[in-house]
Tab-separated table of C-alpha atoms in Angstrom:
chain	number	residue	atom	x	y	z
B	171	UNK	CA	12.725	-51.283	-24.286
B	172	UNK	CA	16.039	-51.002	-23.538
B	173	UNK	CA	17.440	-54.273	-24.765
B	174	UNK	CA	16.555	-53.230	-27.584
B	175	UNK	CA	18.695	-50.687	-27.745
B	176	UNK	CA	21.440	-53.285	-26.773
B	177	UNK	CA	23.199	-51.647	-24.191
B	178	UNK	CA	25.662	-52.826	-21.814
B	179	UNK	CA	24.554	-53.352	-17.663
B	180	UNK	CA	28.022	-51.566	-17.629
B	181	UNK	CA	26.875	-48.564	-19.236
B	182	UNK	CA	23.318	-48.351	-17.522
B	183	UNK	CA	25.219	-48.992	-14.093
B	184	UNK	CA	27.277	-46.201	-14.330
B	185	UNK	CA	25.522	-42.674	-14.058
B	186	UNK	CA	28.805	-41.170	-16.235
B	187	UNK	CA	29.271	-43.315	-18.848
B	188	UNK	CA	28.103	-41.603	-22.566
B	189	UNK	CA	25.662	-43.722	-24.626
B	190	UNK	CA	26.481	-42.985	-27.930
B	191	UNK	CA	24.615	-40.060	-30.233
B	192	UNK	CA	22.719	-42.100	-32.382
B	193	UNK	CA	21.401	-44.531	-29.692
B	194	UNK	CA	20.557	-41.828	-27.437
B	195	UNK	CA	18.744	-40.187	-29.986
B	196	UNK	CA	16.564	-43.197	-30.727
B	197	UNK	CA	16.308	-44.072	-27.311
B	198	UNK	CA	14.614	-40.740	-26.635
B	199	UNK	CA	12.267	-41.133	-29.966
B	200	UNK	CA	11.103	-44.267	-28.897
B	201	UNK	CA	10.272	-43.460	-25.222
B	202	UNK	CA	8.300	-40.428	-26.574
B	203	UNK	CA	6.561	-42.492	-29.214
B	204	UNK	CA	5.633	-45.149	-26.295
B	205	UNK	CA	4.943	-42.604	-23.546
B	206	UNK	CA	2.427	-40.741	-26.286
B	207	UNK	CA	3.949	-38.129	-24.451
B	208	UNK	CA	5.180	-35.316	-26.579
B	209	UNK	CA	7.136	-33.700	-23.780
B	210	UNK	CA	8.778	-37.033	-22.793
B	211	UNK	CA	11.944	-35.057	-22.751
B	212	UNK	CA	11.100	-32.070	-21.224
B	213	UNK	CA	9.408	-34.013	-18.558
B	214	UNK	CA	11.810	-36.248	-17.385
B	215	UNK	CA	14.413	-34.092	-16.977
B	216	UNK	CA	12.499	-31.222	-15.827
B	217	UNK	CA	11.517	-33.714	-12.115
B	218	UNK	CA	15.318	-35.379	-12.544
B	219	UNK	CA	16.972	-35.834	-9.414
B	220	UNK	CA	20.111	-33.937	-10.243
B	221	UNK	CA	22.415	-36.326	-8.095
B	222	UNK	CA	21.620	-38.680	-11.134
B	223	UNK	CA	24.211	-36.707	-13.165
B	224	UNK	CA	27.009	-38.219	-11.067
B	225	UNK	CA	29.837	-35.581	-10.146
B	226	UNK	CA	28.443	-33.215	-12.423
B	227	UNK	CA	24.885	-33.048	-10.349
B	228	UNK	CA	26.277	-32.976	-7.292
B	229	UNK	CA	28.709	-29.796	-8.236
B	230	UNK	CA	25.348	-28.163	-9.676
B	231	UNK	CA	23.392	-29.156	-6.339
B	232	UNK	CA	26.300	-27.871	-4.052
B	233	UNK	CA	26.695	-24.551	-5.805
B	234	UNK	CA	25.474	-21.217	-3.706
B	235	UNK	CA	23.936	-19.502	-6.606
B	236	UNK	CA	22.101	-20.448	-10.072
B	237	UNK	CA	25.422	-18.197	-11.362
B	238	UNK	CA	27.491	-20.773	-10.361
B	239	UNK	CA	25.424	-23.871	-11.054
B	240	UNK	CA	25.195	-23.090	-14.605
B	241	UNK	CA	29.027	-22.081	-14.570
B	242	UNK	CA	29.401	-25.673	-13.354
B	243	UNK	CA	26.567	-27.004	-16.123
B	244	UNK	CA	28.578	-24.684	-18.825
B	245	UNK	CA	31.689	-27.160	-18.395
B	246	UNK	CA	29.414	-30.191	-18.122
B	247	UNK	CA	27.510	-29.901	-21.133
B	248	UNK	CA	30.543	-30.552	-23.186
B	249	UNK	CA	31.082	-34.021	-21.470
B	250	UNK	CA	27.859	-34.870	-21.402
B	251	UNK	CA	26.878	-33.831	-25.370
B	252	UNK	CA	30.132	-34.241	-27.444
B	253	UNK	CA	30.221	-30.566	-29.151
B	254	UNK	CA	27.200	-29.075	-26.978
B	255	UNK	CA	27.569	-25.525	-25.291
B	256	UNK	CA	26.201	-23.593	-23.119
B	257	UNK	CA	25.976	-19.555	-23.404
B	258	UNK	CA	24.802	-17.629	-20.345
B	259	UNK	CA	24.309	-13.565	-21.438
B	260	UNK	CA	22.323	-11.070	-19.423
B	261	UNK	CA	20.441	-8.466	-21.167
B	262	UNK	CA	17.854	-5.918	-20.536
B	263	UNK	CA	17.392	-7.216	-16.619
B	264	UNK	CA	16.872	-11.122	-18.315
B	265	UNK	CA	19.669	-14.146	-17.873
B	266	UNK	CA	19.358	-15.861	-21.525
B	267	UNK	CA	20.747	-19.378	-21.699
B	268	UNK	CA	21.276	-20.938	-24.559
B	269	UNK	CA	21.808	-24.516	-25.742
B	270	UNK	CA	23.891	-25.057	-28.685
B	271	UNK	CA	24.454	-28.060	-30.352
B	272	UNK	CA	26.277	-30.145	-33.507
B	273	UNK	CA	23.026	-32.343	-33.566
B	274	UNK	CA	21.527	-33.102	-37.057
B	275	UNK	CA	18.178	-34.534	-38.507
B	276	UNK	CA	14.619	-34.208	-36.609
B	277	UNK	CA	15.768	-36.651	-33.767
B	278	UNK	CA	18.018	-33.802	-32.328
B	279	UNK	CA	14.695	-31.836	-30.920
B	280	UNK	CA	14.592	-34.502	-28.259
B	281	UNK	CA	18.104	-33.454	-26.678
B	282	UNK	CA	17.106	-29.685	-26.886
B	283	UNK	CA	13.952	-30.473	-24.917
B	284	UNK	CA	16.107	-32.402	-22.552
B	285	UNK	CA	18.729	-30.044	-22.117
B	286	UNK	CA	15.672	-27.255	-21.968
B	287	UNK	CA	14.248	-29.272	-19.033
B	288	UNK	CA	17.666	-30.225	-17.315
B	289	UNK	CA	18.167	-25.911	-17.364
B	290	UNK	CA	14.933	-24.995	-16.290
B	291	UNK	CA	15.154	-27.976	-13.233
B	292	UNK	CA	18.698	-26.434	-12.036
B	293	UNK	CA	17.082	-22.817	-11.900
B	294	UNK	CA	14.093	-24.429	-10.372
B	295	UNK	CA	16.120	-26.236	-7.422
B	296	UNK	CA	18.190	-23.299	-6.605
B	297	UNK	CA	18.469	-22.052	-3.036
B	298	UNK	CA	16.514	-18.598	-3.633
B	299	UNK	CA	12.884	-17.633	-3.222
B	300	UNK	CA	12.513	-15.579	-6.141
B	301	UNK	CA	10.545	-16.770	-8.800
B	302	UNK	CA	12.239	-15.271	-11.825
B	303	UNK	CA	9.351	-15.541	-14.744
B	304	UNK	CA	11.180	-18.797	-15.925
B	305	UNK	CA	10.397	-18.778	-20.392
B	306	UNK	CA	11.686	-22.220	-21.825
B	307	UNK	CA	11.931	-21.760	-25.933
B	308	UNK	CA	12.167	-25.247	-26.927
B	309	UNK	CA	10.903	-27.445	-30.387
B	310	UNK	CA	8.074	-29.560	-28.616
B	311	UNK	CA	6.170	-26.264	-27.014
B	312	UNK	CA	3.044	-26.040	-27.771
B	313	UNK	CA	0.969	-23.175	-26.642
B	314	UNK	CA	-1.390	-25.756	-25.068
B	315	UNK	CA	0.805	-27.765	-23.056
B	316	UNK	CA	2.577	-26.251	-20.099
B	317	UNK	CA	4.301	-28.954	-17.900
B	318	UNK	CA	4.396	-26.566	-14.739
B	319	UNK	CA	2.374	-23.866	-13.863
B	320	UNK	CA	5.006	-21.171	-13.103
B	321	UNK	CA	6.384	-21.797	-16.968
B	322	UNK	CA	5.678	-20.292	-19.789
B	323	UNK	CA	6.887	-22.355	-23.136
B	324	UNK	CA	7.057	-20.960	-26.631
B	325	UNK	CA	7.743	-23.064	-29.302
B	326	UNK	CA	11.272	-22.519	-30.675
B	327	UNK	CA	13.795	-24.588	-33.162
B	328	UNK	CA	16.573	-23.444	-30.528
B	329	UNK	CA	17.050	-24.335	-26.713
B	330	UNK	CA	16.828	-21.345	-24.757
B	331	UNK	CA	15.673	-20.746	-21.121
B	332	UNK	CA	15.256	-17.114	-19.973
B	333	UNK	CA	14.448	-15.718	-16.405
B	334	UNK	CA	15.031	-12.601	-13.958
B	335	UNK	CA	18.611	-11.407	-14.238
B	336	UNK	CA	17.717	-10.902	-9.671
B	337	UNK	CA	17.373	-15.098	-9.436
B	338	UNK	CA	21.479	-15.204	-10.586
């Protein structure tokens, strides 16, 4: 599948390079399509193995809170998605991240479920034991499909992840 997509052993070699909007965009299409899988996205980056984000996984792993890890993914995001951002807010005793993006057309749902799941993974992996009632707002939620049973997913245009302000 992924000669298709004719990319370099260069660029799948090196964990940093970028892979170009478009491509990546199909890329993700067609592995949900094949997969039959409609949360492909969330999925895969929801088990990651964060070291697979180079330098920017290891800072995430190596940080003492999930304050500071998503400090570390707020700079990251904008090298890894040309014109994405991350905003972290607390209200009302609930951290509210949200993913915001330049993306256009239908394709662009993929990389919100992706950057849903790559969220809700670094919250997940974090050094605490609280559990933190982790919502993930994403467009492929369905009320019938939750990938893990401590999540609860609502169906959303936007990428947001929400959990206990305590888990920071």
């Amino acid at each position: 599948m992924l000669s298709d997509f004719k990319l370099s052993s260069r660029i799948l070699a090196n964990a940093e390079a970028l892979i170009e909007t478009g491509i990546y965009l199909d890329l993700l299409d067609r592995c949900t399509r094949v997969t039959g899988d409609k949360l492909f996205c969330l999925q895969t980056s929801l088990n990651q193995d964060l070291r697979q984000l180079g330098l920017l996984g290891q800072t995430i792993l190596k940080a003492p809170t999930v304050r500071e890890a998503l400090e570390c993914a707020q700079i990251g995001i904008q090298y890894i998605q040309d014109g994405g951002a991350l905003n972290v807010s607390v209200q009302r005793e609930r951290c509210i991240v949200r993913y915001q993006h330049k993306l256009d057309g239908p394709l662009s749902r993929y990389d919100v479920d992706l950057t849903v799941g790559l969220l809700a993974n670094i919250i997940k992996s974090a050094k605490t034991s609280v559990q933190g009632n982790l919502k993930l707002y994403f467009p492929s939620a369905s009320a019938a499909i939750t990938p893990v049973e401590t999540v609860r997913c609502i169906g959303s245009n936007d990428g947001r992840v929400e959990f206990d302000k305590q888990v920071l």
